[in-house]
Amino acid sequence: MHPLSGLVGVVVALALAPTCPKHFPEMAAQLTAELPEYLSRQYARLRSPVEVVSVGMPELEPLPLADRQFIPDDPKQLFVAIAERPTGGVKVVQRFYWLFLTRTSRGWRLVMTFMRVGTAPPVDVSDGAIAQSVQRWLRTYCP
């Protein structure tokens, strides 16, 4: 056996290891590209009869915040539209999500998540499937 053969496996593993994007636009693009898979798996874990049809391009232009009492300094805002339907169904529902993320010394962390359907007011879904999916993605890439 060659003395460097074990080192090759380590180098390959390091090259394939997920990395935490440092810049918000890069992180948002990578997250939304992989979100359908993460969200679908979360729905399966929850035994929720919902399937993800599509995830829209991320919007990064922040909205002004009136009450910053519960939000950390300089949160980054990510807006994403997700089209879903009941498993096997045809009627698609478009949900709009507003995510607040912050950069820490260890990477990105999800702070809060809101959802809006149609003209209804936003609802806090920080405990919902979308937030759990984003947190799982962040644990994978930004442990």
mmCIF file of N, CA and C in Angstrom:
data_model
loop_
_atom_site.group_PDB
_atom_site.id
_atom_site.type_symbol
_atom_site.label_atom_id
_atom_site.label_comp_id
_atom_site.label_asym_id
_atom_site.label_seq_id
_atom_site.Cartn_x
_atom_site.Cartn_y
_atom_site.Cartn_z
ATOM 1 N N MET A 1 0.852 -1.175 0.000
ATOM 2 C CA MET A 1 0.000 0.000 0.000
ATOM 3 C C MET A 1 0.899 1.239 0.000
ATOM 4 N N HIS A 2 0.517 2.202 -0.784
ATOM 5 C CA HIS A 2 1.275 3.457 -0.879
ATOM 6 C C HIS A 2 1.063 4.281 0.395
ATOM 7 N N PRO A 3 2.140 4.915 0.927
ATOM 8 C CA PRO A 3 2.000 5.659 2.183
ATOM 9 C C PRO A 3 1.044 6.839 2.106
ATOM 10 N N LEU A 4 0.759 7.360 0.923
ATOM 11 C CA LEU A 4 -0.153 8.499 0.793
ATOM 12 C C LEU A 4 -1.578 8.086 0.427
ATOM 13 N N SER A 5 -1.843 6.795 0.288
ATOM 14 C CA SER A 5 -3.173 6.367 -0.158
ATOM 15 C C SER A 5 -4.280 6.792 0.805
ATOM 16 N N GLY A 6 -4.056 6.767 2.101
ATOM 17 C CA GLY A 6 -5.059 7.222 3.061
ATOM 18 C C GLY A 6 -5.302 8.716 2.972
ATOM 19 N N LEU A 7 -4.269 9.466 2.632
ATOM 20 C CA LEU A 7 -4.379 10.913 2.509
ATOM 21 C C LEU A 7 -5.273 11.313 1.347
ATOM 22 N N VAL A 8 -5.265 10.528 0.281
ATOM 23 C CA VAL A 8 -6.108 10.827 -0.878
ATOM 24 C C VAL A 8 -7.577 10.809 -0.485
ATOM 25 N N GLY A 9 -7.989 9.831 0.310
ATOM 26 C CA GLY A 9 -9.375 9.758 0.765
ATOM 27 C C GLY A 9 -9.757 10.956 1.612
ATOM 28 N N VAL A 10 -8.841 11.429 2.452
ATOM 29 C CA VAL A 10 -9.109 12.600 3.284
ATOM 30 C C VAL A 10 -9.273 13.836 2.421
ATOM 31 N N VAL A 11 -8.403 13.989 1.422
ATOM 32 C CA VAL A 11 -8.472 15.146 0.523
ATOM 33 C C VAL A 11 -9.777 15.130 -0.258
ATOM 34 N N VAL A 12 -10.194 13.972 -0.751
ATOM 35 C CA VAL A 12 -11.453 13.861 -1.491
ATOM 36 C C VAL A 12 -12.621 14.192 -0.572
ATOM 37 N N ALA A 13 -12.609 13.682 0.666
ATOM 38 C CA ALA A 13 -13.694 13.968 1.606
ATOM 39 C C ALA A 13 -13.763 15.454 1.913
ATOM 40 N N LEU A 14 -12.626 16.102 2.089
ATOM 41 C CA LEU A 14 -12.621 17.536 2.349
ATOM 42 C C LEU A 14 -13.137 18.321 1.158
ATOM 43 N N ALA A 15 -12.793 17.891 -0.042
ATOM 44 C CA ALA A 15 -13.239 18.589 -1.243
ATOM 45 C C ALA A 15 -14.743 18.463 -1.434
ATOM 46 N N LEU A 16 -15.327 17.351 -0.982
ATOM 47 C CA LEU A 16 -16.759 17.122 -1.159
ATOM 48 C C LEU A 16 -17.582 17.595 0.030
ATOM 49 N N ALA A 17 -16.932 17.965 1.122
ATOM 50 C CA ALA A 17 -17.659 18.406 2.313
ATOM 51 C C ALA A 17 -18.428 19.690 2.023
ATOM 52 N N PRO A 18 -19.662 19.787 2.512
ATOM 53 C CA PRO A 18 -20.430 21.013 2.314
ATOM 54 C C PRO A 18 -19.741 22.196 2.986
ATOM 55 N N THR A 19 -19.820 23.336 2.354
ATOM 56 C CA THR A 19 -19.238 24.536 2.943
ATOM 57 C C THR A 19 -20.328 25.572 3.150
ATOM 58 N N CYS A 20 -20.149 26.373 4.180
ATOM 59 C CA CYS A 20 -21.115 27.406 4.520
ATOM 60 C C CYS A 20 -20.817 28.659 3.701
ATOM 61 N N PRO A 21 -21.737 29.067 2.845
ATOM 62 C CA PRO A 21 -21.514 30.295 2.070
ATOM 63 C C PRO A 21 -21.397 31.503 3.000
ATOM 64 N N LYS A 22 -20.382 32.315 2.789
ATOM 65 C CA LYS A 22 -20.156 33.488 3.645
ATOM 66 C C LYS A 22 -21.059 34.659 3.274
ATOM 67 N N HIS A 23 -21.334 34.804 1.999
ATOM 68 C CA HIS A 23 -22.097 35.954 1.524
ATOM 69 C C HIS A 23 -23.571 35.586 1.383
ATOM 70 N N PHE A 24 -24.422 36.504 1.830
ATOM 71 C CA PHE A 24 -25.861 36.241 1.863
ATOM 72 C C PHE A 24 -26.449 35.873 0.497
ATOM 73 N N PRO A 25 -26.162 36.596 -0.588
ATOM 74 C CA PRO A 25 -26.754 36.205 -1.880
ATOM 75 C C PRO A 25 -26.372 34.787 -2.311
ATOM 76 N N GLU A 26 -25.137 34.410 -2.061
ATOM 77 C CA GLU A 26 -24.686 33.053 -2.403
ATOM 78 C C GLU A 26 -25.415 32.022 -1.549
ATOM 79 N N MET A 27 -25.536 32.293 -0.242
ATOM 80 C CA MET A 27 -26.231 31.376 0.649
ATOM 81 C C MET A 27 -27.700 31.247 0.254
ATOM 82 N N ALA A 28 -28.349 32.375 -0.060
ATOM 83 C CA ALA A 28 -29.767 32.359 -0.424
ATOM 84 C C ALA A 28 -29.990 31.554 -1.705
ATOM 85 N N ALA A 29 -29.121 31.723 -2.680
ATOM 86 C CA ALA A 29 -29.256 30.982 -3.940
ATOM 87 C C ALA A 29 -29.072 29.489 -3.727
ATOM 88 N N GLN A 30 -28.076 29.113 -2.942
ATOM 89 C CA GLN A 30 -27.821 27.697 -2.678
ATOM 90 C C GLN A 30 -28.958 27.083 -1.864
ATOM 91 N N LEU A 31 -29.418 27.810 -0.862
ATOM 92 C CA LEU A 31 -30.522 27.325 -0.029
ATOM 93 C C LEU A 31 -31.776 27.101 -0.863
ATOM 94 N N THR A 32 -32.175 28.086 -1.644
ATOM 95 C CA THR A 32 -33.425 27.942 -2.409
ATOM 96 C C THR A 32 -33.300 26.885 -3.500
ATOM 97 N N ALA A 33 -32.101 26.672 -4.021
ATOM 98 C CA ALA A 33 -31.921 25.615 -5.027
ATOM 99 C C ALA A 33 -32.153 24.234 -4.416
ATOM 100 N N GLU A 34 -31.776 24.068 -3.158
ATOM 101 C CA GLU A 34 -31.895 22.762 -2.499
ATOM 102 C C GLU A 34 -33.137 22.641 -1.614
ATOM 103 N N LEU A 35 -33.860 23.729 -1.447
ATOM 104 C CA LEU A 35 -35.018 23.734 -0.560
ATOM 105 C C LEU A 35 -36.120 22.743 -0.958
ATOM 106 N N PRO A 36 -36.435 22.563 -2.236
ATOM 107 C CA PRO A 36 -37.497 21.588 -2.556
ATOM 108 C C PRO A 36 -37.209 20.190 -1.999
ATOM 109 N N GLU A 37 -35.964 19.750 -2.099
ATOM 110 C CA GLU A 37 -35.601 18.429 -1.593
ATOM 111 C C GLU A 37 -35.705 18.372 -0.067
ATOM 112 N N TYR A 38 -35.185 19.390 0.591
ATOM 113 C CA TYR A 38 -35.243 19.423 2.057
ATOM 114 C C TYR A 38 -36.678 19.515 2.558
ATOM 115 N N LEU A 39 -37.487 20.345 1.915
ATOM 116 C CA LEU A 39 -38.875 20.514 2.331
ATOM 117 C C LEU A 39 -39.690 19.252 2.052
ATOM 118 N N SER A 40 -39.460 18.619 0.924
ATOM 119 C CA SER A 40 -40.164 17.361 0.614
ATOM 120 C C SER A 40 -39.847 16.287 1.651
ATOM 121 N N ARG A 41 -38.585 16.193 2.040
ATOM 122 C CA ARG A 41 -38.215 15.206 3.063
ATOM 123 C C ARG A 41 -38.848 15.540 4.407
ATOM 124 N N GLN A 42 -38.941 16.836 4.714
ATOM 125 C CA GLN A 42 -39.570 17.243 5.982
ATOM 126 C C GLN A 42 -41.049 16.878 5.971
ATOM 127 N N TYR A 43 -41.734 17.124 4.855
ATOM 128 C CA TYR A 43 -43.142 16.728 4.750
ATOM 129 C C TYR A 43 -43.292 15.212 4.916
ATOM 130 N N ALA A 44 -42.370 14.449 4.339
ATOM 131 C CA ALA A 44 -42.428 12.992 4.469
ATOM 132 C C ALA A 44 -42.232 12.577 5.933
ATOM 133 N N ARG A 45 -41.269 13.203 6.630
ATOM 134 C CA ARG A 45 -41.047 12.902 8.048
ATOM 135 C C ARG A 45 -42.293 13.199 8.881
ATOM 136 N N LEU A 46 -42.982 14.290 8.519
ATOM 137 C CA LEU A 46 -44.188 14.691 9.251
ATOM 138 C C LEU A 46 -45.426 13.927 8.788
ATOM 139 N N ARG A 47 -45.251 13.089 7.779
ATOM 140 C CA ARG A 47 -46.364 12.349 7.161
ATOM 141 C C ARG A 47 -47.436 13.323 6.654
ATOM 142 N N SER A 48 -46.976 14.439 6.149
ATOM 143 C CA SER A 48 -47.878 15.455 5.612
ATOM 144 C C SER A 48 -48.121 15.162 4.132
ATOM 145 N N PRO A 49 -49.381 15.080 3.713
ATOM 146 C CA PRO A 49 -49.685 14.738 2.319
ATOM 147 C C PRO A 49 -49.550 15.939 1.378
ATOM 148 N N VAL A 50 -48.369 16.558 1.385
ATOM 149 C CA VAL A 50 -48.114 17.743 0.564
ATOM 150 C C VAL A 50 -46.867 17.490 -0.254
ATOM 151 N N GLU A 51 -46.882 17.938 -1.503
ATOM 152 C CA GLU A 51 -45.669 17.850 -2.317
ATOM 153 C C GLU A 51 -45.300 19.234 -2.835
ATOM 154 N N VAL A 52 -44.006 19.464 -2.913
ATOM 155 C CA VAL A 52 -43.484 20.733 -3.392
ATOM 156 C C VAL A 52 -43.465 20.692 -4.915
ATOM 157 N N VAL A 53 -44.124 21.663 -5.533
ATOM 158 C CA VAL A 53 -44.150 21.756 -6.992
ATOM 159 C C VAL A 53 -42.953 22.567 -7.477
ATOM 160 N N SER A 54 -42.714 23.723 -6.848
ATOM 161 C CA SER A 54 -41.582 24.563 -7.245
ATOM 162 C C SER A 54 -41.258 25.574 -6.153
ATOM 163 N N VAL A 55 -40.020 26.044 -6.209
ATOM 164 C CA VAL A 55 -39.560 27.115 -5.321
ATOM 165 C C VAL A 55 -39.064 28.225 -6.228
ATOM 166 N N GLY A 56 -39.577 29.425 -6.008
ATOM 167 C CA GLY A 56 -39.201 30.562 -6.838
ATOM 168 C C GLY A 56 -37.806 31.073 -6.533
ATOM 169 N N MET A 57 -37.353 31.979 -7.366
ATOM 170 C CA MET A 57 -36.057 32.615 -7.160
ATOM 171 C C MET A 57 -36.114 33.453 -5.879
ATOM 172 N N PRO A 58 -35.027 33.479 -5.132
ATOM 173 C CA PRO A 58 -35.037 34.259 -3.889
ATOM 174 C C PRO A 58 -35.039 35.761 -4.163
ATOM 175 N N GLU A 59 -35.771 36.477 -3.340
ATOM 176 C CA GLU A 59 -35.777 37.950 -3.369
ATOM 177 C C GLU A 59 -35.026 38.402 -2.130
ATOM 178 N N LEU A 60 -34.085 39.320 -2.295
ATOM 179 C CA LEU A 60 -33.221 39.706 -1.196
ATOM 180 C C LEU A 60 -33.384 41.153 -0.749
ATOM 181 N N GLU A 61 -34.224 41.916 -1.439
ATOM 182 C CA GLU A 61 -34.418 43.321 -1.080
ATOM 183 C C GLU A 61 -35.198 43.394 0.225
ATOM 184 N N PRO A 62 -34.585 43.906 1.295
ATOM 185 C CA PRO A 62 -35.272 43.897 2.598
ATOM 186 C C PRO A 62 -36.399 44.910 2.681
ATOM 187 N N LEU A 63 -37.383 44.578 3.491
ATOM 188 C CA LEU A 63 -38.452 45.510 3.822
ATOM 189 C C LEU A 63 -38.056 46.263 5.084
ATOM 190 N N PRO A 64 -38.497 47.508 5.216
ATOM 191 C CA PRO A 64 -38.216 48.223 6.478
ATOM 192 C C PRO A 64 -38.965 47.557 7.623
ATOM 193 N N LEU A 65 -38.325 47.496 8.773
ATOM 194 C CA LEU A 65 -38.914 46.843 9.933
ATOM 195 C C LEU A 65 -39.351 47.892 10.939
ATOM 196 N N ALA A 66 -40.623 47.867 11.305
ATOM 197 C CA ALA A 66 -41.171 48.849 12.238
ATOM 198 C C ALA A 66 -40.768 48.527 13.667
ATOM 199 N N ASP A 67 -40.939 47.294 14.081
ATOM 200 C CA ASP A 67 -40.657 46.898 15.461
ATOM 201 C C ASP A 67 -39.519 45.892 15.459
ATOM 202 N N ARG A 68 -38.338 46.315 15.850
ATOM 203 C CA ARG A 68 -37.160 45.454 15.835
ATOM 204 C C ARG A 68 -36.928 44.792 17.185
ATOM 205 N N GLN A 69 -37.906 44.840 18.061
ATOM 206 C CA GLN A 69 -37.757 44.339 19.423
ATOM 207 C C GLN A 69 -37.322 42.871 19.457
ATOM 208 N N PHE A 70 -37.872 42.026 18.603
ATOM 209 C CA PHE A 70 -37.604 40.593 18.657
ATOM 210 C C PHE A 70 -36.647 40.128 17.575
ATOM 211 N N ILE A 71 -36.050 41.058 16.860
ATOM 212 C CA ILE A 71 -35.193 40.706 15.735
ATOM 213 C C ILE A 71 -33.783 41.200 16.020
ATOM 214 N N PRO A 72 -32.764 40.346 15.786
ATOM 215 C CA PRO A 72 -31.393 40.754 16.081
ATOM 216 C C PRO A 72 -30.925 41.872 15.153
ATOM 217 N N ASP A 73 -29.810 42.474 15.525
ATOM 218 C CA ASP A 73 -29.224 43.529 14.695
ATOM 219 C C ASP A 73 -28.911 43.003 13.301
ATOM 220 N N ASP A 74 -29.187 43.834 12.337
ATOM 221 C CA ASP A 74 -28.843 43.568 10.940
ATOM 222 C C ASP A 74 -29.296 42.202 10.416
ATOM 223 N N PRO A 75 -30.575 41.866 10.587
ATOM 224 C CA PRO A 75 -31.009 40.586 10.018
ATOM 225 C C PRO A 75 -31.062 40.688 8.503
ATOM 226 N N LYS A 76 -30.761 39.601 7.854
ATOM 227 C CA LYS A 76 -30.916 39.520 6.403
ATOM 228 C C LYS A 76 -32.301 38.947 6.153
ATOM 229 N N GLN A 77 -32.970 39.488 5.143
ATOM 230 C CA GLN A 77 -34.326 39.050 4.824
ATOM 231 C C GLN A 77 -34.312 38.305 3.496
ATOM 232 N N LEU A 78 -34.951 37.157 3.488
ATOM 233 C CA LEU A 78 -35.059 36.332 2.285
ATOM 234 C C LEU A 78 -36.534 36.071 2.033
ATOM 235 N N PHE A 79 -36.975 36.400 0.838
ATOM 236 C CA PHE A 79 -38.354 36.151 0.434
ATOM 237 C C PHE A 79 -38.341 35.059 -0.622
ATOM 238 N N VAL A 80 -39.217 34.082 -0.451
ATOM 239 C CA VAL A 80 -39.283 32.995 -1.422
ATOM 240 C C VAL A 80 -40.728 32.524 -1.552
ATOM 241 N N ALA A 81 -41.119 32.242 -2.785
ATOM 242 C CA ALA A 81 -42.456 31.705 -3.066
ATOM 243 C C ALA A 81 -42.325 30.206 -3.301
ATOM 244 N N ILE A 82 -43.232 29.449 -2.703
ATOM 245 C CA ILE A 82 -43.219 27.998 -2.858
ATOM 246 C C ILE A 82 -44.601 27.553 -3.305
ATOM 247 N N ALA A 83 -44.628 26.826 -4.398
ATOM 248 C CA ALA A 83 -45.879 26.256 -4.903
ATOM 249 C C ALA A 83 -45.982 24.817 -4.406
ATOM 250 N N GLU A 84 -47.114 24.498 -3.784
ATOM 251 C CA GLU A 84 -47.338 23.166 -3.218
ATOM 252 C C GLU A 84 -48.732 22.680 -3.612
ATOM 253 N N ARG A 85 -48.908 21.375 -3.515
ATOM 254 C CA ARG A 85 -50.231 20.793 -3.742
ATOM 255 C C ARG A 85 -50.356 19.526 -2.918
ATOM 256 N N PRO A 86 -51.584 19.117 -2.643
ATOM 257 C CA PRO A 86 -51.767 17.842 -1.946
ATOM 258 C C PRO A 86 -51.184 16.715 -2.802
ATOM 259 N N THR A 87 -50.576 15.745 -2.169
ATOM 260 C CA THR A 87 -49.990 14.624 -2.902
ATOM 261 C C THR A 87 -51.042 13.996 -3.812
ATOM 262 N N GLY A 88 -50.722 13.926 -5.082
ATOM 263 C CA GLY A 88 -51.646 13.370 -6.068
ATOM 264 C C GLY A 88 -52.705 14.341 -6.535
ATOM 265 N N GLY A 89 -52.763 15.514 -5.937
ATOM 266 C CA GLY A 89 -53.772 16.511 -6.294
ATOM 267 C C GLY A 89 -53.334 17.368 -7.467
ATOM 268 N N VAL A 90 -54.234 18.239 -7.897
ATOM 269 C CA VAL A 90 -53.924 19.129 -9.015
ATOM 270 C C VAL A 90 -53.947 20.601 -8.627
ATOM 271 N N LYS A 91 -54.694 20.946 -7.574
ATOM 272 C CA LYS A 91 -54.792 22.347 -7.183
ATOM 273 C C LYS A 91 -53.509 22.786 -6.468
ATOM 274 N N VAL A 92 -52.835 23.761 -7.059
ATOM 275 C CA VAL A 92 -51.570 24.266 -6.517
ATOM 276 C C VAL A 92 -51.844 25.509 -5.678
ATOM 277 N N VAL A 93 -51.222 25.566 -4.509
ATOM 278 C CA VAL A 93 -51.315 26.719 -3.621
ATOM 279 C C VAL A 93 -49.941 27.370 -3.563
ATOM 280 N N GLN A 94 -49.918 28.672 -3.749
ATOM 281 C CA GLN A 94 -48.664 29.410 -3.671
ATOM 282 C C GLN A 94 -48.569 30.072 -2.305
ATOM 283 N N ARG A 95 -47.504 29.765 -1.612
ATOM 284 C CA ARG A 95 -47.252 30.350 -0.294
ATOM 285 C C ARG A 95 -46.007 31.229 -0.399
ATOM 286 N N PHE A 96 -46.057 32.355 0.299
ATOM 287 C CA PHE A 96 -44.941 33.293 0.281
ATOM 288 C C PHE A 96 -44.303 33.296 1.663
ATOM 289 N N TYR A 97 -43.005 33.092 1.690
ATOM 290 C CA TYR A 97 -42.284 33.006 2.956
ATOM 291 C C TYR A 97 -41.308 34.166 3.094
ATOM 292 N N TRP A 98 -41.186 34.645 4.318
ATOM 293 C CA TRP A 98 -40.305 35.748 4.674
ATOM 294 C C TRP A 98 -39.413 35.215 5.787
ATOM 295 N N LEU A 99 -38.150 35.001 5.476
ATOM 296 C CA LEU A 99 -37.206 34.429 6.428
ATOM 297 C C LEU A 99 -36.234 35.505 6.905
ATOM 298 N N PHE A 100 -35.939 35.479 8.192
ATOM 299 C CA PHE A 100 -34.939 36.361 8.781
ATOM 300 C C PHE A 100 -33.754 35.491 9.179
ATOM 301 N N LEU A 101 -32.605 35.814 8.639
ATOM 302 C CA LEU A 101 -31.394 35.067 8.946
ATOM 303 C C LEU A 101 -30.321 36.020 9.439
ATOM 304 N N THR A 102 -29.439 35.491 10.264
ATOM 305 C CA THR A 102 -28.338 36.307 10.765
ATOM 306 C C THR A 102 -27.044 35.514 10.663
ATOM 307 N N ARG A 103 -25.984 36.229 10.447
ATOM 308 C CA ARG A 103 -24.652 35.618 10.338
ATOM 309 C C ARG A 103 -24.024 35.596 11.725
ATOM 310 N N THR A 104 -23.530 34.437 12.124
ATOM 311 C CA THR A 104 -22.846 34.293 13.401
ATOM 312 C C THR A 104 -21.411 33.862 13.131
ATOM 313 N N SER A 105 -20.647 33.691 14.175
ATOM 314 C CA SER A 105 -19.266 33.237 14.002
ATOM 315 C C SER A 105 -19.217 31.816 13.450
ATOM 316 N N ARG A 106 -20.296 31.068 13.596
ATOM 317 C CA ARG A 106 -20.349 29.680 13.106
ATOM 318 C C ARG A 106 -21.052 29.548 11.772
ATOM 319 N N GLY A 107 -21.602 30.619 11.249
ATOM 320 C CA GLY A 107 -22.320 30.545 9.979
ATOM 321 C C GLY A 107 -23.669 31.224 10.085
ATOM 322 N N TRP A 108 -24.586 30.850 9.223
ATOM 323 C CA TRP A 108 -25.915 31.452 9.186
ATOM 324 C C TRP A 108 -26.861 30.739 10.139
ATOM 325 N N ARG A 109 -27.784 31.510 10.722
ATOM 326 C CA ARG A 109 -28.816 30.959 11.595
ATOM 327 C C ARG A 109 -30.161 31.581 11.239
ATOM 328 N N LEU A 110 -31.197 30.752 11.262
ATOM 329 C CA LEU A 110 -32.558 31.227 11.028
ATOM 330 C C LEU A 110 -33.089 31.816 12.326
ATOM 331 N N VAL A 111 -33.629 33.035 12.236
ATOM 332 C CA VAL A 111 -34.141 33.722 13.420
ATOM 333 C C VAL A 111 -35.658 33.597 13.498
ATOM 334 N N MET A 112 -36.336 33.927 12.403
ATOM 335 C CA MET A 112 -37.800 33.881 12.364
ATOM 336 C C MET A 112 -38.249 33.573 10.945
ATOM 337 N N THR A 113 -39.464 33.041 10.827
ATOM 338 C CA THR A 113 -40.051 32.754 9.527
ATOM 339 C C THR A 113 -41.532 33.114 9.556
ATOM 340 N N PHE A 114 -41.966 33.811 8.512
ATOM 341 C CA PHE A 114 -43.378 34.150 8.354
ATOM 342 C C PHE A 114 -43.876 33.609 7.025
ATOM 343 N N MET A 115 -45.179 33.333 6.959
ATOM 344 C CA MET A 115 -45.809 32.848 5.736
ATOM 345 C C MET A 115 -47.042 33.688 5.443
ATOM 346 N N ARG A 116 -47.283 33.840 4.159
ATOM 347 C CA ARG A 116 -48.496 34.543 3.739
ATOM 348 C C ARG A 116 -49.106 33.778 2.568
ATOM 349 N N VAL A 117 -50.408 33.595 2.630
ATOM 350 C CA VAL A 117 -51.157 32.974 1.537
ATOM 351 C C VAL A 117 -52.200 33.983 1.087
ATOM 352 N N GLY A 118 -52.187 34.320 -0.187
ATOM 353 C CA GLY A 118 -53.154 35.282 -0.719
ATOM 354 C C GLY A 118 -53.028 36.636 -0.056
ATOM 355 N N THR A 119 -54.157 37.171 0.369
ATOM 356 C CA THR A 119 -54.160 38.502 0.984
ATOM 357 C C THR A 119 -54.220 38.441 2.511
ATOM 358 N N ALA A 120 -54.138 37.241 3.055
ATOM 359 C CA ALA A 120 -54.164 37.088 4.513
ATOM 360 C C ALA A 120 -52.910 37.716 5.124
ATOM 361 N N PRO A 121 -53.003 38.181 6.359
ATOM 362 C CA PRO A 121 -51.812 38.742 7.005
ATOM 363 C C PRO A 121 -50.752 37.658 7.235
ATOM 364 N N PRO A 122 -49.483 38.056 7.321
ATOM 365 C CA PRO A 122 -48.426 37.069 7.581
ATOM 366 C C PRO A 122 -48.632 36.355 8.918
ATOM 367 N N VAL A 123 -48.238 35.084 8.939
ATOM 368 C CA VAL A 123 -48.362 34.243 10.126
ATOM 369 C C VAL A 123 -46.964 33.751 10.497
ATOM 370 N N ASP A 124 -46.656 33.750 11.783
ATOM 371 C CA ASP A 124 -45.369 33.243 12.243
ATOM 372 C C ASP A 124 -45.357 31.718 12.096
ATOM 373 N N VAL A 125 -44.451 31.208 11.283
ATOM 374 C CA VAL A 125 -44.318 29.759 11.082
ATOM 375 C C VAL A 125 -42.895 29.314 11.443
ATOM 376 N N SER A 126 -42.340 29.965 12.449
ATOM 377 C CA SER A 126 -40.973 29.657 12.866
ATOM 378 C C SER A 126 -40.824 28.226 13.388
ATOM 379 N N ASP A 127 -41.946 27.564 13.697
ATOM 380 C CA ASP A 127 -41.913 26.163 14.140
ATOM 381 C C ASP A 127 -42.366 25.217 13.033
ATOM 382 N N GLY A 128 -42.686 25.740 11.867
ATOM 383 C CA GLY A 128 -43.273 24.940 10.798
ATOM 384 C C GLY A 128 -42.261 24.171 9.958
ATOM 385 N N ALA A 129 -42.791 23.442 8.993
ATOM 386 C CA ALA A 129 -41.979 22.586 8.128
ATOM 387 C C ALA A 129 -40.930 23.377 7.351
ATOM 388 N N ILE A 130 -41.286 24.569 6.883
ATOM 389 C CA ILE A 130 -40.321 25.364 6.124
ATOM 390 C C ILE A 130 -39.146 25.756 7.014
ATOM 391 N N ALA A 131 -39.418 26.205 8.233
ATOM 392 C CA ALA A 131 -38.347 26.595 9.156
ATOM 393 C C ALA A 131 -37.494 25.380 9.514
ATOM 394 N N GLN A 132 -38.123 24.255 9.750
ATOM 395 C CA GLN A 132 -37.370 23.037 10.079
ATOM 396 C C GLN A 132 -36.487 22.619 8.909
ATOM 397 N N SER A 133 -36.981 22.793 7.681
ATOM 398 C CA SER A 133 -36.199 22.450 6.489
ATOM 399 C C SER A 133 -35.000 23.373 6.337
ATOM 400 N N VAL A 134 -35.217 24.660 6.547
ATOM 401 C CA VAL A 134 -34.120 25.624 6.447
ATOM 402 C C VAL A 134 -33.092 25.346 7.542
ATOM 403 N N GLN A 135 -33.550 25.074 8.751
ATOM 404 C CA GLN A 135 -32.620 24.775 9.840
ATOM 405 C C GLN A 135 -31.809 23.510 9.554
ATOM 406 N N ARG A 136 -32.437 22.519 8.975
ATOM 407 C CA ARG A 136 -31.726 21.282 8.623
ATOM 408 C C ARG A 136 -30.674 21.571 7.551
ATOM 409 N N TRP A 137 -31.035 22.392 6.561
ATOM 410 C CA TRP A 137 -30.070 22.762 5.513
ATOM 411 C C TRP A 137 -28.895 23.523 6.149
ATOM 412 N N LEU A 138 -29.196 24.445 7.044
ATOM 413 C CA LEU A 138 -28.141 25.215 7.710
ATOM 414 C C LEU A 138 -27.248 24.311 8.553
ATOM 415 N N ARG A 139 -27.823 23.309 9.202
ATOM 416 C CA ARG A 139 -26.997 22.379 9.981
ATOM 417 C C ARG A 139 -26.067 21.564 9.071
ATOM 418 N N THR A 140 -26.526 21.292 7.857
ATOM 419 C CA THR A 140 -25.704 20.557 6.907
ATOM 420 C C THR A 140 -24.537 21.403 6.408
ATOM 421 N N TYR A 141 -24.839 22.639 6.052
ATOM 422 C CA TYR A 141 -23.834 23.505 5.426
ATOM 423 C C TYR A 141 -23.127 24.445 6.382
ATOM 424 N N CYS A 142 -23.741 24.797 7.486
ATOM 425 C CA CYS A 142 -23.180 25.764 8.427
ATOM 426 C C CYS A 142 -23.244 25.236 9.856
ATOM 427 N N PRO A 143 -22.657 24.052 10.089
ATOM 428 C CA PRO A 143 -22.783 23.442 11.423
ATOM 429 C C PRO A 143 -22.081 24.253 12.504
#
